[in-house]
mmCIF file with all atom_site columns, C-alpha atoms in Angstrom:
data_model
loop_
_atom_site.group_PDB
_atom_site.id
_atom_site.type_symbol
_atom_site.label_atom_id
_atom_site.label_alt_id
_atom_site.label_comp_id
_atom_site.label_asym_id
_atom_site.label_entity_id
_atom_site.label_seq_id
_atom_site.pdbx_PDB_ins_code
_atom_site.Cartn_x
_atom_site.Cartn_y
_atom_site.Cartn_z
_atom_site.occupancy
_atom_site.B_iso_or_equiv
_atom_site.pdbx_formal_charge
_atom_site.auth_seq_id
_atom_site.auth_comp_id
_atom_site.auth_asym_id
_atom_site.auth_atom_id
_atom_site.pdbx_PDB_model_num
ATOM 1   C CA . GLU A 1 1   ? -19.415 -63.624 -156.396 1.00 94.00 ? 406 GLU A CA 1
ATOM 2   C CA . VAL A 1 2   ? -18.145 -67.117 -157.101 1.00 95.00 ? 407 VAL A CA 1
ATOM 3   C CA . GLN A 1 3   ? -14.888 -67.149 -159.028 1.00 97.00 ? 408 GLN A CA 1
ATOM 4   C CA . LEU A 1 4   ? -12.784 -70.046 -160.259 1.00 98.00 ? 409 LEU A CA 1
ATOM 5   C CA . VAL A 1 5   ? -9.604  -69.050 -162.062 1.00 98.00 ? 410 VAL A CA 1
ATOM 6   C CA . GLU A 1 6   ? -7.521  -71.734 -163.754 1.00 98.00 ? 411 GLU A CA 1
ATOM 7   C CA . SER A 1 7   ? -3.865  -71.338 -164.625 1.00 98.00 ? 412 SER A CA 1
ATOM 8   C CA . GLY A 1 8   ? -0.874  -73.439 -165.612 1.00 98.00 ? 413 GLY A CA 1
ATOM 9   C CA . GLY A 1 9   ? -1.846  -74.506 -169.102 1.00 98.00 ? 414 GLY A CA 1
ATOM 10  C CA . GLY A 1 10  ? 0.430   -74.223 -172.092 1.00 98.00 ? 415 GLY A CA 1
ATOM 11  C CA . LEU A 1 11  ? 2.210   -76.045 -174.879 1.00 98.00 ? 416 LEU A CA 1
ATOM 12  C CA . VAL A 1 12  ? 4.080   -79.188 -173.894 1.00 98.00 ? 417 VAL A CA 1
ATOM 13  C CA . GLN A 1 13  ? 5.696   -82.018 -175.827 1.00 98.00 ? 418 GLN A CA 1
ATOM 14  C CA . PRO A 1 14  ? 4.316   -85.554 -175.636 1.00 98.00 ? 419 PRO A CA 1
ATOM 15  C CA . GLY A 1 15  ? 5.557   -87.220 -172.474 1.00 98.00 ? 420 GLY A CA 1
ATOM 16  C CA . GLY A 1 16  ? 5.851   -83.911 -170.678 1.00 98.00 ? 421 GLY A CA 1
ATOM 17  C CA . SER A 1 17  ? 4.134   -82.634 -167.551 1.00 98.00 ? 422 SER A CA 1
ATOM 18  C CA . LEU A 1 18  ? 2.015   -79.696 -166.492 1.00 98.00 ? 423 LEU A CA 1
ATOM 19  C CA . ARG A 1 19  ? 0.464   -78.661 -163.210 1.00 98.00 ? 424 ARG A CA 1
ATOM 20  C CA . LEU A 1 20  ? -2.839  -76.864 -163.379 1.00 98.00 ? 425 LEU A CA 1
ATOM 21  C CA . SER A 1 21  ? -4.141  -74.694 -160.569 1.00 98.00 ? 426 SER A CA 1
ATOM 22  C CA . CYS A 1 22  ? -7.596  -73.367 -159.836 1.00 98.00 ? 427 CYS A CA 1
ATOM 23  C CA . ALA A 1 23  ? -7.956  -70.471 -157.409 1.00 98.00 ? 428 ALA A CA 1
ATOM 24  C CA . ALA A 1 24  ? -11.387 -70.296 -155.825 1.00 98.00 ? 429 ALA A CA 1
ATOM 25  C CA . SER A 1 25  ? -13.111 -67.358 -154.169 1.00 97.00 ? 430 SER A CA 1
ATOM 26  C CA . GLY A 1 26  ? -16.582 -66.167 -153.248 1.00 96.00 ? 431 GLY A CA 1
ATOM 27  C CA . PHE A 1 27  ? -17.702 -69.409 -151.615 1.00 96.00 ? 432 PHE A CA 1
ATOM 28  C CA . THR A 1 28  ? -16.646 -71.843 -148.907 1.00 97.00 ? 433 THR A CA 1
ATOM 29  C CA . PHE A 1 29  ? -14.207 -73.882 -150.979 1.00 97.00 ? 434 PHE A CA 1
ATOM 30  C CA . GLY A 1 30  ? -13.691 -76.558 -148.351 1.00 97.00 ? 435 GLY A CA 1
ATOM 31  C CA . SER A 1 31  ? -17.418 -77.366 -148.348 1.00 97.00 ? 436 SER A CA 1
ATOM 32  C CA . TYR A 1 32  ? -17.495 -78.450 -151.989 1.00 97.00 ? 437 TYR A CA 1
ATOM 33  C CA . ASP A 1 33  ? -16.430 -81.503 -153.883 1.00 98.00 ? 438 ASP A CA 1
ATOM 34  C CA . MET A 1 34  ? -14.427 -80.344 -156.893 1.00 98.00 ? 439 MET A CA 1
ATOM 35  C CA . SER A 1 35  ? -13.739 -81.641 -160.385 1.00 98.00 ? 440 SER A CA 1
ATOM 36  C CA . TRP A 1 36  ? -11.552 -81.077 -163.415 1.00 98.00 ? 441 TRP A CA 1
ATOM 37  C CA . VAL A 1 37  ? -13.340 -81.214 -166.753 1.00 98.00 ? 442 VAL A CA 1
ATOM 38  C CA . ARG A 1 38  ? -11.855 -80.879 -170.230 1.00 98.00 ? 443 ARG A CA 1
ATOM 39  C CA . GLN A 1 39  ? -13.180 -80.069 -173.644 1.00 98.00 ? 444 GLN A CA 1
ATOM 40  C CA . ALA A 1 40  ? -11.225 -81.098 -176.691 1.00 97.00 ? 445 ALA A CA 1
ATOM 41  C CA . PRO A 1 41  ? -11.692 -79.326 -180.026 1.00 92.00 ? 446 PRO A CA 1
ATOM 42  C CA . GLY A 1 42  ? -14.984 -80.323 -181.619 1.00 94.00 ? 447 GLY A CA 1
ATOM 43  C CA . LYS A 1 43  ? -16.084 -82.415 -178.644 1.00 97.00 ? 448 LYS A CA 1
ATOM 44  C CA . GLY A 1 44  ? -18.286 -81.967 -175.618 1.00 96.00 ? 449 GLY A CA 1
ATOM 45  C CA . PRO A 1 45  ? -17.040 -81.576 -172.049 1.00 96.00 ? 450 PRO A CA 1
ATOM 46  C CA . ALA A 1 46  ? -15.554 -84.671 -170.423 1.00 97.00 ? 451 ALA A CA 1
ATOM 47  C CA . TRP A 1 47  ? -15.056 -85.197 -166.721 1.00 98.00 ? 452 TRP A CA 1
ATOM 48  C CA . VAL A 1 48  ? -11.400 -85.919 -165.915 1.00 98.00 ? 453 VAL A CA 1
ATOM 49  C CA . SER A 1 49  ? -11.031 -86.139 -162.157 1.00 98.00 ? 454 SER A CA 1
ATOM 50  C CA . GLY A 1 50  ? -12.752 -85.338 -158.885 1.00 98.00 ? 455 GLY A CA 1
ATOM 51  C CA . ILE A 1 51  ? -11.878 -84.893 -155.233 1.00 98.00 ? 456 ILE A CA 1
ATOM 52  C CA . ASN A 1 52  ? -14.076 -84.807 -152.169 1.00 97.00 ? 457 ASN A CA 1
ATOM 53  C CA . ARG A 1 53  ? -14.337 -81.753 -149.959 1.00 97.00 ? 458 ARG A CA 1
ATOM 54  C CA . GLY A 1 54  ? -11.749 -82.960 -147.458 1.00 95.00 ? 459 GLY A CA 1
ATOM 55  C CA . GLY A 1 55  ? -9.323  -84.171 -150.078 1.00 95.00 ? 460 GLY A CA 1
ATOM 56  C CA . GLY A 1 56  ? -9.231  -87.707 -148.788 1.00 96.00 ? 461 GLY A CA 1
ATOM 57  C CA . SER A 1 57  ? -10.953 -89.321 -151.761 1.00 97.00 ? 462 SER A CA 1
ATOM 58  C CA . THR A 1 58  ? -9.982  -88.886 -155.391 1.00 98.00 ? 463 THR A CA 1
ATOM 59  C CA . TYR A 1 59  ? -11.512 -90.197 -158.595 1.00 98.00 ? 464 TYR A CA 1
ATOM 60  C CA . TYR A 1 60  ? -10.281 -90.418 -162.165 1.00 98.00 ? 465 TYR A CA 1
ATOM 61  C CA . ALA A 1 61  ? -11.579 -91.086 -165.635 1.00 98.00 ? 466 ALA A CA 1
ATOM 62  C CA . GLU A 1 62  ? -9.913  -94.091 -167.251 1.00 98.00 ? 467 GLU A CA 1
ATOM 63  C CA . SER A 1 63  ? -7.998  -91.750 -169.545 1.00 97.00 ? 468 SER A CA 1
ATOM 64  C CA . ALA A 1 64  ? -6.404  -90.044 -166.528 1.00 98.00 ? 469 ALA A CA 1
ATOM 65  C CA . LYS A 1 65  ? -5.673  -92.967 -164.242 1.00 98.00 ? 470 LYS A CA 1
ATOM 66  C CA . GLY A 1 66  ? -2.004  -93.461 -163.497 1.00 97.00 ? 471 GLY A CA 1
ATOM 67  C CA . ARG A 1 67  ? -0.992  -90.198 -165.183 1.00 98.00 ? 472 ARG A CA 1
ATOM 68  C CA . PHE A 1 68  ? -2.964  -87.403 -163.482 1.00 98.00 ? 473 PHE A CA 1
ATOM 69  C CA . THR A 1 69  ? -3.167  -86.536 -159.794 1.00 98.00 ? 474 THR A CA 1
ATOM 70  C CA . ILE A 1 70  ? -5.812  -84.255 -158.341 1.00 98.00 ? 475 ILE A CA 1
ATOM 71  C CA . SER A 1 71  ? -5.260  -82.497 -155.033 1.00 98.00 ? 476 SER A CA 1
ATOM 72  C CA . ARG A 1 72  ? -6.493  -79.506 -153.102 1.00 98.00 ? 477 ARG A CA 1
ATOM 73  C CA . ASP A 1 73  ? -5.321  -77.103 -150.438 1.00 98.00 ? 478 ASP A CA 1
ATOM 74  C CA . ASN A 1 74  ? -8.363  -75.870 -148.553 1.00 98.00 ? 479 ASN A CA 1
ATOM 75  C CA . ALA A 1 75  ? -6.282  -73.373 -146.589 1.00 98.00 ? 480 ALA A CA 1
ATOM 76  C CA . LYS A 1 76  ? -5.304  -71.743 -149.885 1.00 98.00 ? 481 LYS A CA 1
ATOM 77  C CA . ASN A 1 77  ? -8.682  -72.265 -151.602 1.00 98.00 ? 482 ASN A CA 1
ATOM 78  C CA . THR A 1 78  ? -6.864  -73.931 -154.476 1.00 98.00 ? 483 THR A CA 1
ATOM 79  C CA . LEU A 1 79  ? -7.416  -77.049 -156.567 1.00 98.00 ? 484 LEU A CA 1
ATOM 80  C CA . TYR A 1 80  ? -4.611  -78.707 -158.515 1.00 98.00 ? 485 TYR A CA 1
ATOM 81  C CA . LEU A 1 81  ? -4.170  -81.204 -161.325 1.00 98.00 ? 486 LEU A CA 1
ATOM 82  C CA . GLN A 1 82  ? -0.731  -82.671 -161.862 1.00 98.00 ? 487 GLN A CA 1
ATOM 83  C CA . MET A 1 83  ? -0.566  -84.128 -165.356 1.00 98.00 ? 488 MET A CA 1
ATOM 84  C CA . ASN A 1 84  ? 2.307   -86.417 -166.329 1.00 98.00 ? 489 ASN A CA 1
ATOM 85  C CA . SER A 1 85  ? 3.075   -88.461 -169.436 1.00 98.00 ? 490 SER A CA 1
ATOM 86  C CA . LEU A 1 86  ? 0.931   -86.160 -171.500 1.00 98.00 ? 491 LEU A CA 1
ATOM 87  C CA . LYS A 1 87  ? -0.368  -87.351 -174.859 1.00 98.00 ? 492 LYS A CA 1
ATOM 88  C CA . PRO A 1 88  ? -1.624  -85.418 -177.889 1.00 97.00 ? 493 PRO A CA 1
ATOM 89  C CA . GLU A 1 89  ? -5.135  -86.620 -177.065 1.00 97.00 ? 494 GLU A CA 1
ATOM 90  C CA . ASP A 1 90  ? -4.938  -84.705 -173.777 1.00 98.00 ? 495 ASP A CA 1
ATOM 91  C CA . THR A 1 91  ? -5.085  -81.481 -175.784 1.00 98.00 ? 496 THR A CA 1
ATOM 92  C CA . ALA A 1 92  ? -8.124  -79.566 -174.537 1.00 98.00 ? 497 ALA A CA 1
ATOM 93  C CA . VAL A 1 93  ? -9.350  -76.626 -172.539 1.00 98.00 ? 498 VAL A CA 1
ATOM 94  C CA . TYR A 1 94  ? -9.302  -77.680 -168.893 1.00 98.00 ? 499 TYR A CA 1
ATOM 95  C CA . TYR A 1 95  ? -11.883 -76.323 -166.466 1.00 98.00 ? 500 TYR A CA 1
ATOM 96  C CA . CYS A 1 96  ? -12.267 -76.638 -162.752 1.00 98.00 ? 501 CYS A CA 1
ATOM 97  C CA . ALA A 1 97  ? -15.805 -76.975 -161.518 1.00 98.00 ? 502 ALA A CA 1
ATOM 98  C CA . THR A 1 98  ? -17.649 -77.356 -158.257 1.00 98.00 ? 503 THR A CA 1
ATOM 99  C CA . GLY A 1 99  ? -19.258 -80.728 -157.746 1.00 96.00 ? 504 GLY A CA 1
ATOM 100 C CA . SER A 1 100 ? -18.493 -84.367 -158.228 1.00 94.00 ? 505 SER A CA 1
ATOM 101 C CA . TYR A 1 101 ? -18.768 -86.601 -161.274 1.00 92.00 ? 506 TYR A CA 1
ATOM 102 C CA . SER A 1 102 ? -22.531 -86.747 -160.863 1.00 92.00 ? 507 SER A CA 1
ATOM 103 C CA . ASP A 1 103 ? -23.282 -83.037 -160.554 1.00 93.00 ? 508 ASP A CA 1
ATOM 104 C CA . TYR A 1 104 ? -20.380 -80.942 -161.863 1.00 94.00 ? 509 TYR A CA 1
ATOM 105 C CA . ALA A 1 105 ? -22.415 -79.944 -164.934 1.00 92.00 ? 510 ALA A CA 1
ATOM 106 C CA . ARG A 1 106 ? -24.773 -77.982 -162.667 1.00 95.00 ? 511 ARG A CA 1
ATOM 107 C CA . GLY A 1 107 ? -21.974 -76.354 -160.695 1.00 94.00 ? 512 GLY A CA 1
ATOM 108 C CA . TYR A 1 108 ? -19.774 -73.311 -161.070 1.00 97.00 ? 513 TYR A CA 1
ATOM 109 C CA . TRP A 1 109 ? -17.055 -73.422 -163.730 1.00 97.00 ? 514 TRP A CA 1
ATOM 110 C CA . GLY A 1 110 ? -13.959 -71.379 -164.343 1.00 97.00 ? 515 GLY A CA 1
ATOM 111 C CA . GLN A 1 111 ? -12.995 -69.834 -167.664 1.00 97.00 ? 516 GLN A CA 1
ATOM 112 C CA . GLY A 1 112 ? -10.611 -72.650 -168.530 1.00 98.00 ? 517 GLY A CA 1
ATOM 113 C CA . THR A 1 113 ? -6.938  -72.975 -169.401 1.00 98.00 ? 518 THR A CA 1
ATOM 114 C CA . GLN A 1 114 ? -5.644  -74.344 -172.708 1.00 98.00 ? 519 GLN A CA 1
ATOM 115 C CA . VAL A 1 115 ? -3.410  -77.412 -172.692 1.00 98.00 ? 520 VAL A CA 1
ATOM 116 C CA . THR A 1 116 ? -1.777  -78.329 -175.988 1.00 98.00 ? 521 THR A CA 1
ATOM 117 C CA . VAL A 1 117 ? 0.337   -81.459 -176.298 1.00 98.00 ? 522 VAL A CA 1
ATOM 118 C CA . SER A 1 118 ? 2.303   -81.422 -179.496 1.00 97.00 ? 523 SER A CA 1
ATOM 119 C CA . SER A 1 119 ? 5.808   -81.932 -180.810 1.00 95.00 ? 524 SER A CA 1
#
């Protein structure tokens, strides 16, 4: 059974940082491109960042460039998202998903972790 379990969300002040993790099991993690996707209240899902299966190539939405860093540890079957300089508009449920920007919507998703940026 494929499982993706996100953790690391929480309440943070504007300008703060959080590191999200996604623990994968039930599939060959290192064989999949991976993405982070977020859904803000009242909005549809939005792709945030992606990383190729080997970890050597990373991709970011304009909203994340320069502030977020995606990484992965294939030995630990874990995906990460380091988020710095957080803004209130980053408030959303963050999901990890299998697939790249072009096909994450058809992939496996975790249950999500809430990130709230507020003073």
